Short mmCIF file of C-alpha atoms and ligand atoms in Angstrom, two decimals:
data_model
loop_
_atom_site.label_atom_id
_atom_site.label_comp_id
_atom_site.label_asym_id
_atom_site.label_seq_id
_atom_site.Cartn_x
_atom_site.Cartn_y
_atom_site.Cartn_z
CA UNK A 1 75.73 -97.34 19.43
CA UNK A 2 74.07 -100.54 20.42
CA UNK A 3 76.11 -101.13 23.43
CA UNK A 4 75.45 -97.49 24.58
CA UNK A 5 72.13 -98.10 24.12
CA UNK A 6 71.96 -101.19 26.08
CA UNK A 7 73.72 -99.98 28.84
CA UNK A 8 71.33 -97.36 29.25
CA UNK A 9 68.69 -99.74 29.18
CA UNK A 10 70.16 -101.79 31.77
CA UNK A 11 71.15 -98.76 33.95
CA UNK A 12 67.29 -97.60 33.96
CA UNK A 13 65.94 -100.86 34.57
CA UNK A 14 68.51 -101.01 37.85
CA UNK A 15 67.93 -97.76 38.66
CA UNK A 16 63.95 -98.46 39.24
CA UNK A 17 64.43 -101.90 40.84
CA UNK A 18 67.27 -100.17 43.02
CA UNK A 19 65.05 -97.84 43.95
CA UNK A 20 61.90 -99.80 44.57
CA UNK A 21 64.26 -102.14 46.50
CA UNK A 22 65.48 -99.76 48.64
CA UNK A 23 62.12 -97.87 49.12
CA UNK A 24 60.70 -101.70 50.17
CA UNK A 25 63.42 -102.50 52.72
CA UNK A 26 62.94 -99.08 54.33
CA UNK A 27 59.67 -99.30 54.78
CA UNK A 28 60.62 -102.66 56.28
CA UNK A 29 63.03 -101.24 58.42
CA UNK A 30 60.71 -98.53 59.71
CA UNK A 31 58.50 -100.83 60.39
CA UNK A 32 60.05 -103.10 62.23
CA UNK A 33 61.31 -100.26 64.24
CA UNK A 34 57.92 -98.93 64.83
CA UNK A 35 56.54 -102.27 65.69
CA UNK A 36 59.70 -103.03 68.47
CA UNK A 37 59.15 -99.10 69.44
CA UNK A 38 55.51 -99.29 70.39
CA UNK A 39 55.74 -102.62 72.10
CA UNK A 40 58.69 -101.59 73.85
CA UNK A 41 56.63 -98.12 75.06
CA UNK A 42 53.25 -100.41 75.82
CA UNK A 43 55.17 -102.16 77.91
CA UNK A 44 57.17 -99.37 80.08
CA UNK A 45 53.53 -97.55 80.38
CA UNK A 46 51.62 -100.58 81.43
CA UNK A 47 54.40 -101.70 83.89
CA UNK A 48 54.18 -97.66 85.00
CA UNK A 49 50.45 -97.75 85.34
CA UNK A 50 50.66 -100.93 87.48
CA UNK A 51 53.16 -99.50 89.71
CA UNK A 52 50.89 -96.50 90.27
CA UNK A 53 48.35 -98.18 90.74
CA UNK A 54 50.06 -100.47 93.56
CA UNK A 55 50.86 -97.38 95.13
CA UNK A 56 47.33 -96.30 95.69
CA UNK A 57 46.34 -99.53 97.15
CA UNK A 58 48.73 -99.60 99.86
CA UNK A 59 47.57 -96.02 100.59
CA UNK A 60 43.91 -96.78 100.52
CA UNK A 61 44.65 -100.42 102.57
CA UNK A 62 47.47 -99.96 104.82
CA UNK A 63 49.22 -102.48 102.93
CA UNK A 64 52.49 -102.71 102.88
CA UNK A 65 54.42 -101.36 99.45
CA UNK A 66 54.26 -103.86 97.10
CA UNK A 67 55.91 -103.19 93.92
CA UNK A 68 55.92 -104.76 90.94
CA UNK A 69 58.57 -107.11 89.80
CA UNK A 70 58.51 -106.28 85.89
CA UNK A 71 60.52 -109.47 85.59
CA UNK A 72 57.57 -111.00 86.83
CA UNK A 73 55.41 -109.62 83.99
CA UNK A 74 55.47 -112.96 82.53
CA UNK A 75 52.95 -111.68 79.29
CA UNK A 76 54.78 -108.94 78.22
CA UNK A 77 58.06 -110.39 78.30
CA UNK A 78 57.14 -113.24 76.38
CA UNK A 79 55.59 -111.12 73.80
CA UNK A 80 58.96 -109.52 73.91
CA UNK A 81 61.15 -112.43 73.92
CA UNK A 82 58.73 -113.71 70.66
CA UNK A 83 59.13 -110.74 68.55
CA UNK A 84 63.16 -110.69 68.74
CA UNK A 85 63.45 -114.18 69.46
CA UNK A 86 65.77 -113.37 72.19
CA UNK A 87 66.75 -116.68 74.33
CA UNK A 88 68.38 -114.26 77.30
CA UNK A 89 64.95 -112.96 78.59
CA UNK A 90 66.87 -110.77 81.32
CA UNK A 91 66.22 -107.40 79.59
CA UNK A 92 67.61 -104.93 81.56
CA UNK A 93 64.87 -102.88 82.93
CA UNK A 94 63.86 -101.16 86.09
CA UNK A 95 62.25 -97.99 88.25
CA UNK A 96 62.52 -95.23 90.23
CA UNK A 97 59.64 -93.61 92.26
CA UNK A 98 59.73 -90.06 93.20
CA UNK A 99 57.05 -88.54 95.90
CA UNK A 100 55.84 -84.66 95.36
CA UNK A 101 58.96 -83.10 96.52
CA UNK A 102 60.63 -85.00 94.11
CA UNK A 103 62.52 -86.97 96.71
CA UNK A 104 63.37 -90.78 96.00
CA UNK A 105 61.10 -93.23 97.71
CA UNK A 106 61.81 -96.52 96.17
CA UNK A 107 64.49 -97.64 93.82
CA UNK A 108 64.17 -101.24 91.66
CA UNK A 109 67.43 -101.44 89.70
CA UNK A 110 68.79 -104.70 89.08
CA UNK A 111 70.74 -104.07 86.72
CA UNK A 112 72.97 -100.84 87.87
CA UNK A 113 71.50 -98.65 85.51
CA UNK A 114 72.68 -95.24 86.38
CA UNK A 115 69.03 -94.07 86.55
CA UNK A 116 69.97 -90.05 88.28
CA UNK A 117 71.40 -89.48 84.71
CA UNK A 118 67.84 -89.73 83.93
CA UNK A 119 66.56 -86.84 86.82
CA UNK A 120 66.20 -83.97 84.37
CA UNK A 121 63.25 -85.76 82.76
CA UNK A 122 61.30 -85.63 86.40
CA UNK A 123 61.73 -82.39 86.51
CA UNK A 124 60.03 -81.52 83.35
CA UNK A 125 57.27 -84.45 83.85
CA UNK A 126 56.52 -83.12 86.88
CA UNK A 127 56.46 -79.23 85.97
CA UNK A 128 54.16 -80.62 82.70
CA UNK A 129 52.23 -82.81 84.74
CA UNK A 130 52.53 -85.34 81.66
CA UNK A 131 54.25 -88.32 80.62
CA UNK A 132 57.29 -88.84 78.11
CA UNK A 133 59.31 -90.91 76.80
CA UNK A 134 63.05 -90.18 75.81
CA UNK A 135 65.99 -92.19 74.33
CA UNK A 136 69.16 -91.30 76.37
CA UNK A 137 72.92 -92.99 75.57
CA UNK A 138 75.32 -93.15 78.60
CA UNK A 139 78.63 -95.10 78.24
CA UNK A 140 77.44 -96.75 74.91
CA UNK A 141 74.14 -97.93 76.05
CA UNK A 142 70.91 -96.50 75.45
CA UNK A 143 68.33 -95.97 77.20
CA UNK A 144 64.83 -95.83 76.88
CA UNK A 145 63.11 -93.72 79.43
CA UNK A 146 58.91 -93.54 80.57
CA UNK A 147 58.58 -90.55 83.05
CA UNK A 148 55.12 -90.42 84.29
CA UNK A 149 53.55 -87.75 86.67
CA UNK A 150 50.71 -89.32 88.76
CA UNK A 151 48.32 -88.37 91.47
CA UNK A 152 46.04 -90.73 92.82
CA UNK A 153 43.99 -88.20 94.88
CA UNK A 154 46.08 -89.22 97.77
CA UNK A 155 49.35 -89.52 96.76
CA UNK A 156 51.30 -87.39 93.74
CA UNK A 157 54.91 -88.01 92.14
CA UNK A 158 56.60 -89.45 89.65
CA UNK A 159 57.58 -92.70 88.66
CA UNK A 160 60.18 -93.13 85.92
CA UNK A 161 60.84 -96.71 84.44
CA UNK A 162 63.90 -97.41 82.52
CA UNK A 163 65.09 -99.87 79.95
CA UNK A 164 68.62 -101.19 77.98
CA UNK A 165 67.44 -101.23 74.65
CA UNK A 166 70.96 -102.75 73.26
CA UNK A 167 69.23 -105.69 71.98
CA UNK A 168 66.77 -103.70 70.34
CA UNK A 169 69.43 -101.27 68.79
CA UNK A 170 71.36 -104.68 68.21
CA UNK A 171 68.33 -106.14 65.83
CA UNK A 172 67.51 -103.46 64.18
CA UNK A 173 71.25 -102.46 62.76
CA UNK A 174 71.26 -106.85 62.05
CA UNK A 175 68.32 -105.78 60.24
CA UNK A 176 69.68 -102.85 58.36
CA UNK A 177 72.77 -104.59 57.73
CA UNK A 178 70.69 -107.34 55.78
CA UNK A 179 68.75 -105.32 54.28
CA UNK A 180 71.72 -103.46 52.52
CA UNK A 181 73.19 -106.86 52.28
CA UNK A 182 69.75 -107.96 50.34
CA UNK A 183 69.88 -104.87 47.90
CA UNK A 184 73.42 -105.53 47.10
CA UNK A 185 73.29 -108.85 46.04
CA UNK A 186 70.16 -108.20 44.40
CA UNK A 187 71.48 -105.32 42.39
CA UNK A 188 74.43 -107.32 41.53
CA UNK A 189 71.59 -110.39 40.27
CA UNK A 190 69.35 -106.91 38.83
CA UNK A 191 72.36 -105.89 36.78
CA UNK A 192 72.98 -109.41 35.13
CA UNK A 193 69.33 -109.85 34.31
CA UNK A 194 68.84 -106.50 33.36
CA UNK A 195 71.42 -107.04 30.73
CA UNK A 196 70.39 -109.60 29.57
CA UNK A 197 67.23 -108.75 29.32
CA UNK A 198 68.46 -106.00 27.48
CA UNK A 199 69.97 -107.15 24.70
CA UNK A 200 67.18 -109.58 24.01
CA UNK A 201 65.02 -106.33 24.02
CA UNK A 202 66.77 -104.07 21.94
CA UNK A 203 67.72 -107.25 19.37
CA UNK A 204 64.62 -106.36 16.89
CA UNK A 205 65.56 -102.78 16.72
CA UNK A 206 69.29 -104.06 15.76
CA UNK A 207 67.91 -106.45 13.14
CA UNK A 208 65.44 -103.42 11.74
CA UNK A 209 68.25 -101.15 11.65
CA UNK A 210 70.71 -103.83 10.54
CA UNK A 211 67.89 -104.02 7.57
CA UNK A 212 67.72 -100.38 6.99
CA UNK A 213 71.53 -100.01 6.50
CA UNK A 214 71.56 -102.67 3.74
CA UNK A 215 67.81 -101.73 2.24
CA UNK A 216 69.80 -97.98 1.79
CA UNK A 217 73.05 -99.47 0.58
CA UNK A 218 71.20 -101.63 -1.66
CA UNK A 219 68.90 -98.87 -2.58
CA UNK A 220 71.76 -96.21 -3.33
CA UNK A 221 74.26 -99.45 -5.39
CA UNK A 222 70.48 -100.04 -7.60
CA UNK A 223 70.12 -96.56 -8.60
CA UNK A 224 73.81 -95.68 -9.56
CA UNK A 225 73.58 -98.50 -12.12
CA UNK A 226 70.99 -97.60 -14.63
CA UNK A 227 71.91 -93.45 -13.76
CA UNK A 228 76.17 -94.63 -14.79
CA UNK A 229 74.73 -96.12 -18.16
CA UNK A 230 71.75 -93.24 -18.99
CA UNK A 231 75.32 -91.07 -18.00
CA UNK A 232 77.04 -92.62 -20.30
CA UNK A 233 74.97 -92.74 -23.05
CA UNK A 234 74.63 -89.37 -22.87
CA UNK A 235 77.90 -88.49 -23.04
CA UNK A 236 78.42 -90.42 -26.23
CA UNK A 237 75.43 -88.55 -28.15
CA UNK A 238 76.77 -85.25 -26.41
CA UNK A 239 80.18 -86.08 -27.80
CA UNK A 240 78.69 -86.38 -31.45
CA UNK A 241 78.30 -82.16 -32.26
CA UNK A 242 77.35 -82.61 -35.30
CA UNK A 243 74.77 -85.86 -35.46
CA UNK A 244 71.53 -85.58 -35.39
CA UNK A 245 69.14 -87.05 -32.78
CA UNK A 246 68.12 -89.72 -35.42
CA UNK A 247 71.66 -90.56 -35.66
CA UNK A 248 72.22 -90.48 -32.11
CA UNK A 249 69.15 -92.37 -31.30
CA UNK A 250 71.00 -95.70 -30.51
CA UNK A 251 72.19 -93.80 -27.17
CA UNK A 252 69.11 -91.99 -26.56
CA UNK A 253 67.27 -95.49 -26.70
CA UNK A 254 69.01 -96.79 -24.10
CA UNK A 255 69.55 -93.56 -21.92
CA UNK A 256 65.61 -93.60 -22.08
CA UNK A 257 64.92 -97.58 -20.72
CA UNK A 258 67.12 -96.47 -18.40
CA UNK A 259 65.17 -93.99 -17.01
CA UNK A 260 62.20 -96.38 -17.31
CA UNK A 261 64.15 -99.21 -14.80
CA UNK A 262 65.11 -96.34 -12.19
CA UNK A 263 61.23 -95.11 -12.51
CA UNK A 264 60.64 -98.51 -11.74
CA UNK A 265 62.79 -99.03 -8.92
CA UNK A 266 61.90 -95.84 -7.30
CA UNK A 267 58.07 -96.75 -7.28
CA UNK A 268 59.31 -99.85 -5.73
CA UNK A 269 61.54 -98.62 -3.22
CA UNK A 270 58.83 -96.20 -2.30
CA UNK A 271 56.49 -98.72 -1.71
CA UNK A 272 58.77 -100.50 0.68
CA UNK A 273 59.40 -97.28 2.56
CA UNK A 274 55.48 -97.42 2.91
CA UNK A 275 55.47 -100.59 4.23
CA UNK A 276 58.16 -100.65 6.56
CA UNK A 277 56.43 -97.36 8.03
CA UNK A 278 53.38 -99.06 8.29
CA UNK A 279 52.03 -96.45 5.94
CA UNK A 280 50.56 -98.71 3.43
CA UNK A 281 46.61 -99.76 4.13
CA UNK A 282 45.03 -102.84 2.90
CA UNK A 283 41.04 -102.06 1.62
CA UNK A 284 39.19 -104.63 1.99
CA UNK A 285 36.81 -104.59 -1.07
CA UNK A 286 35.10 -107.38 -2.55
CA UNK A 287 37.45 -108.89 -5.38
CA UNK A 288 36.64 -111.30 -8.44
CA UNK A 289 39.58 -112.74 -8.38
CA UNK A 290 38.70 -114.46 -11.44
CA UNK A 291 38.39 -111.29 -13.07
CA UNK A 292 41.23 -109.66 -12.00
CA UNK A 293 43.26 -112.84 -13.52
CA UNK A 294 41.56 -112.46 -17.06
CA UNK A 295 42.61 -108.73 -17.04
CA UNK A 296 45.95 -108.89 -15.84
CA UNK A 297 46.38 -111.56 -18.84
CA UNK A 298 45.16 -109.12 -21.33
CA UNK A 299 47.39 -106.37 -19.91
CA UNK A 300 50.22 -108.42 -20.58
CA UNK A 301 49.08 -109.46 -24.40
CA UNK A 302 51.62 -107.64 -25.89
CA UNK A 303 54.64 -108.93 -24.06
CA UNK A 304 52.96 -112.39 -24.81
CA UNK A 305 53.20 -111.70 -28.35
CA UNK A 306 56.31 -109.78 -28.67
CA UNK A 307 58.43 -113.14 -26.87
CA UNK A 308 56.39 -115.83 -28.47
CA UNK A 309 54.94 -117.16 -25.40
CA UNK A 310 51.60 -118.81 -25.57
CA UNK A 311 48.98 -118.28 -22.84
CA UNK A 312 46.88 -121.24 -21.23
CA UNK A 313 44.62 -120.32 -18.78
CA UNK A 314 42.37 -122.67 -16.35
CA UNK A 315 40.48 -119.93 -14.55
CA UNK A 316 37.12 -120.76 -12.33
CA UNK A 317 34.60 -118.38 -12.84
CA UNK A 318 33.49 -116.04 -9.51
CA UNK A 319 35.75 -116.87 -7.11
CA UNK A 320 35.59 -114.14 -4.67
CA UNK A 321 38.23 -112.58 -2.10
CA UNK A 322 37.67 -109.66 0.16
CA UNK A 323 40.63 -107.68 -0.26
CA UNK A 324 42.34 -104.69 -2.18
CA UNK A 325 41.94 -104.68 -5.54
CA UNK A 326 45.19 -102.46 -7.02
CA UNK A 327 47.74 -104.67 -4.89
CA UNK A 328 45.91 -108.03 -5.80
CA UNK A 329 46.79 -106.37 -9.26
CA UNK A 330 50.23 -105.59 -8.75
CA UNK A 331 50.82 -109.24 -7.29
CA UNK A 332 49.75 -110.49 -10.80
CA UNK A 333 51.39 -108.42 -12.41
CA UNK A 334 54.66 -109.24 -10.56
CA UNK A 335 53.84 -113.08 -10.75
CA UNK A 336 53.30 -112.69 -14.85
CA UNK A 337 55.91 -109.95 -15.58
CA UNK A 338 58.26 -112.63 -13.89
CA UNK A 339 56.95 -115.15 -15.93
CA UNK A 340 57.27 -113.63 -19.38
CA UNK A 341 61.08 -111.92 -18.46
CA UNK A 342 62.39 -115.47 -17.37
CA UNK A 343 61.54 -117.07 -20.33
CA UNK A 344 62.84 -117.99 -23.46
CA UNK A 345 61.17 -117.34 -26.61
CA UNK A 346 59.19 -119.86 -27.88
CA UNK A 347 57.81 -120.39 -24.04
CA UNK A 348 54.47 -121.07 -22.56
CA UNK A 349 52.43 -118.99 -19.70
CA UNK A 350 49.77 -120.41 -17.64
CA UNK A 351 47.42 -119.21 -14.76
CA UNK A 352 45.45 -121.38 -13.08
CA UNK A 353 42.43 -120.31 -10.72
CA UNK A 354 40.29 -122.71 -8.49
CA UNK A 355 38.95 -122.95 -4.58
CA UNK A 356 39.74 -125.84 -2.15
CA UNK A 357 37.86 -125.36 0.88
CA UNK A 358 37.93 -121.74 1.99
CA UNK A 359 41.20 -121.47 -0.60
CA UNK A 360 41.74 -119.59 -3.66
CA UNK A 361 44.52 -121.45 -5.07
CA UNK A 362 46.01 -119.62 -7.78
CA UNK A 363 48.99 -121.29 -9.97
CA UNK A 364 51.41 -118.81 -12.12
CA UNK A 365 53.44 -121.34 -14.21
CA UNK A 366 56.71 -120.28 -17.04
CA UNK A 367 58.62 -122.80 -18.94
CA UNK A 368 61.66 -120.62 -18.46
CA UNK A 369 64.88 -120.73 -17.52
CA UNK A 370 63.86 -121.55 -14.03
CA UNK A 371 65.44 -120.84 -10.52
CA UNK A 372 68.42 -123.02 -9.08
CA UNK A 373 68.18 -124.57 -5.62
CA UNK A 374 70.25 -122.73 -3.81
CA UNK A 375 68.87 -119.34 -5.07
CA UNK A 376 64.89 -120.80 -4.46
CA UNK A 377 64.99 -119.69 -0.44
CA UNK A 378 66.31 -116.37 -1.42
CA UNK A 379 64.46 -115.02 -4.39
CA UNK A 380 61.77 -113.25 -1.87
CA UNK A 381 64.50 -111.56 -0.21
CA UNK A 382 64.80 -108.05 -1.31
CA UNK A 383 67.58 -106.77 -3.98
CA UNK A 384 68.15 -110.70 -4.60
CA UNK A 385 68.94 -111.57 -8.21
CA UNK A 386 69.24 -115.31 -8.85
CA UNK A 387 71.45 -114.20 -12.02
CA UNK A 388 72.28 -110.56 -10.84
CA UNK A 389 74.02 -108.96 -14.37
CA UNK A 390 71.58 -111.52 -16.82
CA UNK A 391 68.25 -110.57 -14.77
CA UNK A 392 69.60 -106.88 -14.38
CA UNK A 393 69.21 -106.63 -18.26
CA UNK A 394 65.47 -107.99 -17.79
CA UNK A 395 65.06 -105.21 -16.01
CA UNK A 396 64.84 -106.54 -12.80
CA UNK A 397 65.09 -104.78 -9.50
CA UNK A 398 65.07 -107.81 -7.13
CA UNK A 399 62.05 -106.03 -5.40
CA UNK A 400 59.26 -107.55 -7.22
CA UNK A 401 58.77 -110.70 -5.49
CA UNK A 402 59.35 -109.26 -2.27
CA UNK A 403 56.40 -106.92 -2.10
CA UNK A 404 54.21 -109.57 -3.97
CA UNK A 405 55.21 -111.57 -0.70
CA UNK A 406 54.07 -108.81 1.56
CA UNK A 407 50.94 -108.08 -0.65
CA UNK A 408 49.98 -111.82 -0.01
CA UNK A 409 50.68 -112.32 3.30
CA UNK A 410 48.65 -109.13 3.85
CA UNK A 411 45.46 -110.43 2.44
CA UNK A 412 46.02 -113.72 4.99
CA UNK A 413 47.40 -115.77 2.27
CA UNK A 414 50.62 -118.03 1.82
CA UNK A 415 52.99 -118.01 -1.66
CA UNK A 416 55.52 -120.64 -2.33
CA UNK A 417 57.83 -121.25 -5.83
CA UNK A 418 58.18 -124.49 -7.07
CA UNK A 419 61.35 -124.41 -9.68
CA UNK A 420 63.60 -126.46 -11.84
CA UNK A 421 66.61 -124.99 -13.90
CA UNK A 422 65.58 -124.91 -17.47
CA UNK A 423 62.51 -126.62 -16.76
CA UNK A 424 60.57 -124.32 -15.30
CA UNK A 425 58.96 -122.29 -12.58
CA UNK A 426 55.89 -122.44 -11.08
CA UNK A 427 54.67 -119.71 -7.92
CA UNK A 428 51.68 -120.82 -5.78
CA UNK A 429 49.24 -118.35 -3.98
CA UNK A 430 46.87 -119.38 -1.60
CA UNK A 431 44.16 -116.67 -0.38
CA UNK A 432 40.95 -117.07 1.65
CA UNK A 433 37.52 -116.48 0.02
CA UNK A 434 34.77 -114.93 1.13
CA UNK A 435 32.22 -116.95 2.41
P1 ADP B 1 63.23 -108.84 -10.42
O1 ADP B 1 62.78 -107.44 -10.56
O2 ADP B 1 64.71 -109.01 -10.47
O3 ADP B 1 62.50 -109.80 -11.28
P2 ADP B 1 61.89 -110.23 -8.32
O4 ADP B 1 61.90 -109.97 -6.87
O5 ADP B 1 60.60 -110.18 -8.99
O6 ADP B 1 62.90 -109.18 -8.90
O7 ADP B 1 62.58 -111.61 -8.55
C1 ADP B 1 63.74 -111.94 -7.86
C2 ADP B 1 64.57 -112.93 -8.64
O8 ADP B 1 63.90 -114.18 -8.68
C3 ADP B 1 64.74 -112.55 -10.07
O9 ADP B 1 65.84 -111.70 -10.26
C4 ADP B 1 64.98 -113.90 -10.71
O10 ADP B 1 66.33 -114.27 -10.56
C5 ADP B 1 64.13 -114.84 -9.90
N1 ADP B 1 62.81 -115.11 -10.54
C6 ADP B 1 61.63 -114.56 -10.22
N2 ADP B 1 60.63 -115.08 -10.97
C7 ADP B 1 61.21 -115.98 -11.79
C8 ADP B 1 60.72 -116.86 -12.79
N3 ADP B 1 59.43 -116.93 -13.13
N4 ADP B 1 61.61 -117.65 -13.40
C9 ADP B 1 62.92 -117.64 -13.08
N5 ADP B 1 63.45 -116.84 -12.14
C10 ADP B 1 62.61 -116.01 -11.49
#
C-alpha cells in the first residue's frame, strides 16, 4: 500500500517538474527562434530599404547603379555572427531587382541560389503593393524570402532579397535537441529525487499507521482478556441451576471487577483516540497545584488504608500553574494509583511539592516493588506492562502512564521515573508556574 502510494507521489511530483520543464525549454526555444527570426527579418528589410534607396539616388544623380554589397554590411553581420557564434560569416544571402513590368534589372547572387523559384512572391507583392516575407525549401535548403514593392516617385518595382537560413534551422534543432536532451536527464535525476523524497515524506504517515495497527491490535488483545474471564465466570454461576446468587457470588464478584477493568480501559482507550485526533483541548485555568495534591491524597485515603501504606507529604503551599484542572487530576491520580498498586503492604507513599525557578517540581515516591532497568525506557509506552500477567491482576491497562506523559508534556512540562527493583520508585514532574 505504501509503495503504491509512493509511487504515486513520485509520479505527481515528475509529472509537474516534467511539465514545468518542458513548458520552460519551450518558451526557450520559441524564444530563441523569435529572437534569430526578427534579427534575421531586420536585417533582409534594412538591406532592402538600402537597396531602394540606392536606386533613387542614381535616378535623382545620374550616378551610376551602385548596389549594395550586403556582405559589406559589416554591423549587421556581426550582430549575426554574435548571436549564433558562427565563425563562417559567409551567410548565403543575396537580391534580385525587378522594374514595373516586372522584368529583371539586376541580379546579386553569389551564392547560386535559385532565386526564379522565388517569382510567385513578386507577383503578389507587386499586385498588394506590400512587403512579405516567406520561408520556402528547395532541394533541402530553406529559404527565407523579403519581397518588397517600392516606388520612389520616379522609379517603381520590386526588389526581393533572399537568404540560406541552414545555419539558423541548424541551431535551432541543436537547440531543441538539447533541450530534450536537458529534460531527459533531468527527469531521469527528477525521478530519483522524487523518490526519495518520497519516502522520506510519506515515512510519518507509515509510522502513524504502523502505530494505529498495533494501538488496535493491542486494543482488541486488552479487551478480550477481562470479557474471556467475566465469560467465564458467568458460565460457571449459569451452570449452577439451582444456587442462589449468594452462593454464586464468588463468580459474580469477579465477573463484576471485570467489567470495572474493561470500563477502565475503554475510558482510556477513548481518551487516546481523542488525542491522537487532536480532539482533546487543554484549558488553561489557573491551578493550585498545591491543592489539587492535598485532594488527590484524600481521594486515595481508602486505598491507603486498605494496603497499609502510610502517606508523607512535603507539599508548599500556593504554588500556582495555569493549566487544566481535571487532567492535572487525572495525572495524580495515575502517578498515586501507580504508587499504591505497586506496592507491598506495609509500604510508604509520598508527594512532594516545591518551585525552583519558574518550576513546579513535584515528586511521587512508592517503596514498592519497583521497575527493572530494562523495562524503565518502556513503561511510558502504551499497552507496556513491566510484569504483564502480575500487573494485569492490579488492574493495569499499560495506558496509565502514557496519557499522564501526554497530559504533562501538554501543560509544557517534563516527567522522568527514577526506579530500583524492590527498592522503590520514584516519578518526577516538572511544570512551569505562573508568574
Ligand atoms: P498500568 O495500568 O499497567 O499501571 P501504566 O501505564 O500506569 O499502566 O504503567 C505501566 C507499567 O509501569 C505498569 O504496568 C508497571 O509495570 C510499571 N509501573 C508504573 N508505575 C509503577 C510504580 N510506581 N512502581 C512499579 N512499577 C510501576
Amino acid at each position: 500500500m505504501f509503495r503504491k502510494l509512493r509511487i504515486r507521489f513520485t509520479l505527481s511530483t515528475l509529472l509537474i517538474l516534467v511539465v514545468f520543464l518542458s513548458i520552460l525549454s519551450t518558451a526557450v526555444y520559441l524564444g530563441t527562434k523569435k529572437l534569430i527570426t526578427s534579427s534575421s527579418e531586420g536585417m533582409l528589410a534594412g538591406t532592402a530599404d538600402r537597396i531602394i534607396r540606392t536606386e533613387d539616388d542614381r535616378n535623382n544623380n545620374g550616378n551610376d547603379l551602385i548596389i549594395p554589397d550586403l556582405f559589406e554590411n559589416k554591423k549587421v553581420m556581426d550582430k549575426f555572427e554574435n548571436l549564433f557564434a558562427v565563425n563562417d560569416p559567409k551567410l548565403k544571402v543575396g537580391y534580385v531587382m525587378y522594374d514595373n513590368m516586372l522584368d529583371v534589372v539586376y541580379i546579386r547572387n553569389s551564392a547560386d541560389i535559385p532565386y526564379d523559384e522565388f517569382e510567385k512572391y513578386v507577383l503578389d507583392s507587386f499586385q498588394d503593393r506590400n512587403s512579405l516575407f516567406s520561408l520556402e525549401i528547395i532541394d533541402d535548403v530553406e529559404y527565407r524570402i523579403y519581397t518588397k514593392f517600392f516606388n520612389t516617385g520616379t522609379k517603381a518595382g520590386v526588389v526581393q532579397l533572399y537568404q540560406d537560413v541552414s545555419m539558423e534551422t541548424f541551431i535551432l534543432e541543436h537547440l531543441k535537441h538539447s533541450l530534450l536532451f536537458l529534460i531527459i536527464v533531468s527527469s531521469f535525476i527528477l525521478a530519483v529525487i522524487s523518490w526519495h523524497l518520497a519516502g522520506k515524506s510519506i515515512r510519518p504517515v507509515m509510522e502513524s499507521w504502523k502505530r494505529q495497527k498495533e494501538f488496535i491490535a493491542d486494543a482488541s488483545h486488552e479487551l478480550r482478556t477481562p470479557l474471556t474471564v467475566i465469560q467465564t465466570n458467568l458460565d460457571a454461576a449459569m451452570c449452577d441451576n439451582s444456587g442462589t446468587i449468594a452462593e454464586n457470588r464468588v463468580w459474580l464478584d469477579n465477573a463484576y471487577s471485570e467489567t470495572e477493568v474493561m470500563s477502565k480501559l475503554v475510558g482510556e482507550l477513548l481518551m487516546l483516540a481523542k488525542i491522537d485526533s487532536n480532539q482533546v483541548t487543554i484549558g488553561n485555568g489557573n491551578v493550585d497545584l498545591t491543592d489539587l495534591c492535598r485532594r488527590t491524597v484524600d481521594k486515595f485515603a481508602e486505598n491507603f488504608k486498605m494496603k497499609d501504606i502510610s502517606v508523607e507529604m512535603n507539599l508548599e503551599e500556593g504554588i500556582m500553574i495555569s493549566g487544566d484542572e481535571l487532567k492535572l487530576t487525572q495525572m495524580l491520580s495515575i502517578l498515586t494509583d501507580n504508587a499504591i498498586k505497586y506496592s507491598e503492604s506495609p509500604g510508604k507513599y509520598s508527594i512532594r511539592l516545591n518551585s525552583e525557578k519558574n518550576k513546579a517540581i513535584l515528586k511521587i515516591s512508592d517503596e514498592g516493588v519497583g521497575i527493572s532497568d530494562e523495562d524503565l525506557h518502556r513503561i511510558f509506552d502504551r499497552f507496556y506492562r513491566a510484569d504483564k500477567a502480575r500487573h494485569r491482576e492490579e488492574g493495569g491497562t499499560g495506558l496509565g502512564l502514557s496519557i499522564a506523559k501526554w497530559i504533562v508534556e501538554n501543560h509544557g512540562g517534563k516527567i522522568k521515573v527514577d526506579s530500583t527493583v524492590d527498592i522503590g520508585t520514584t516519578f518526577t514532574v516538572e511544570l512551569p508556574i505562573n508568574d
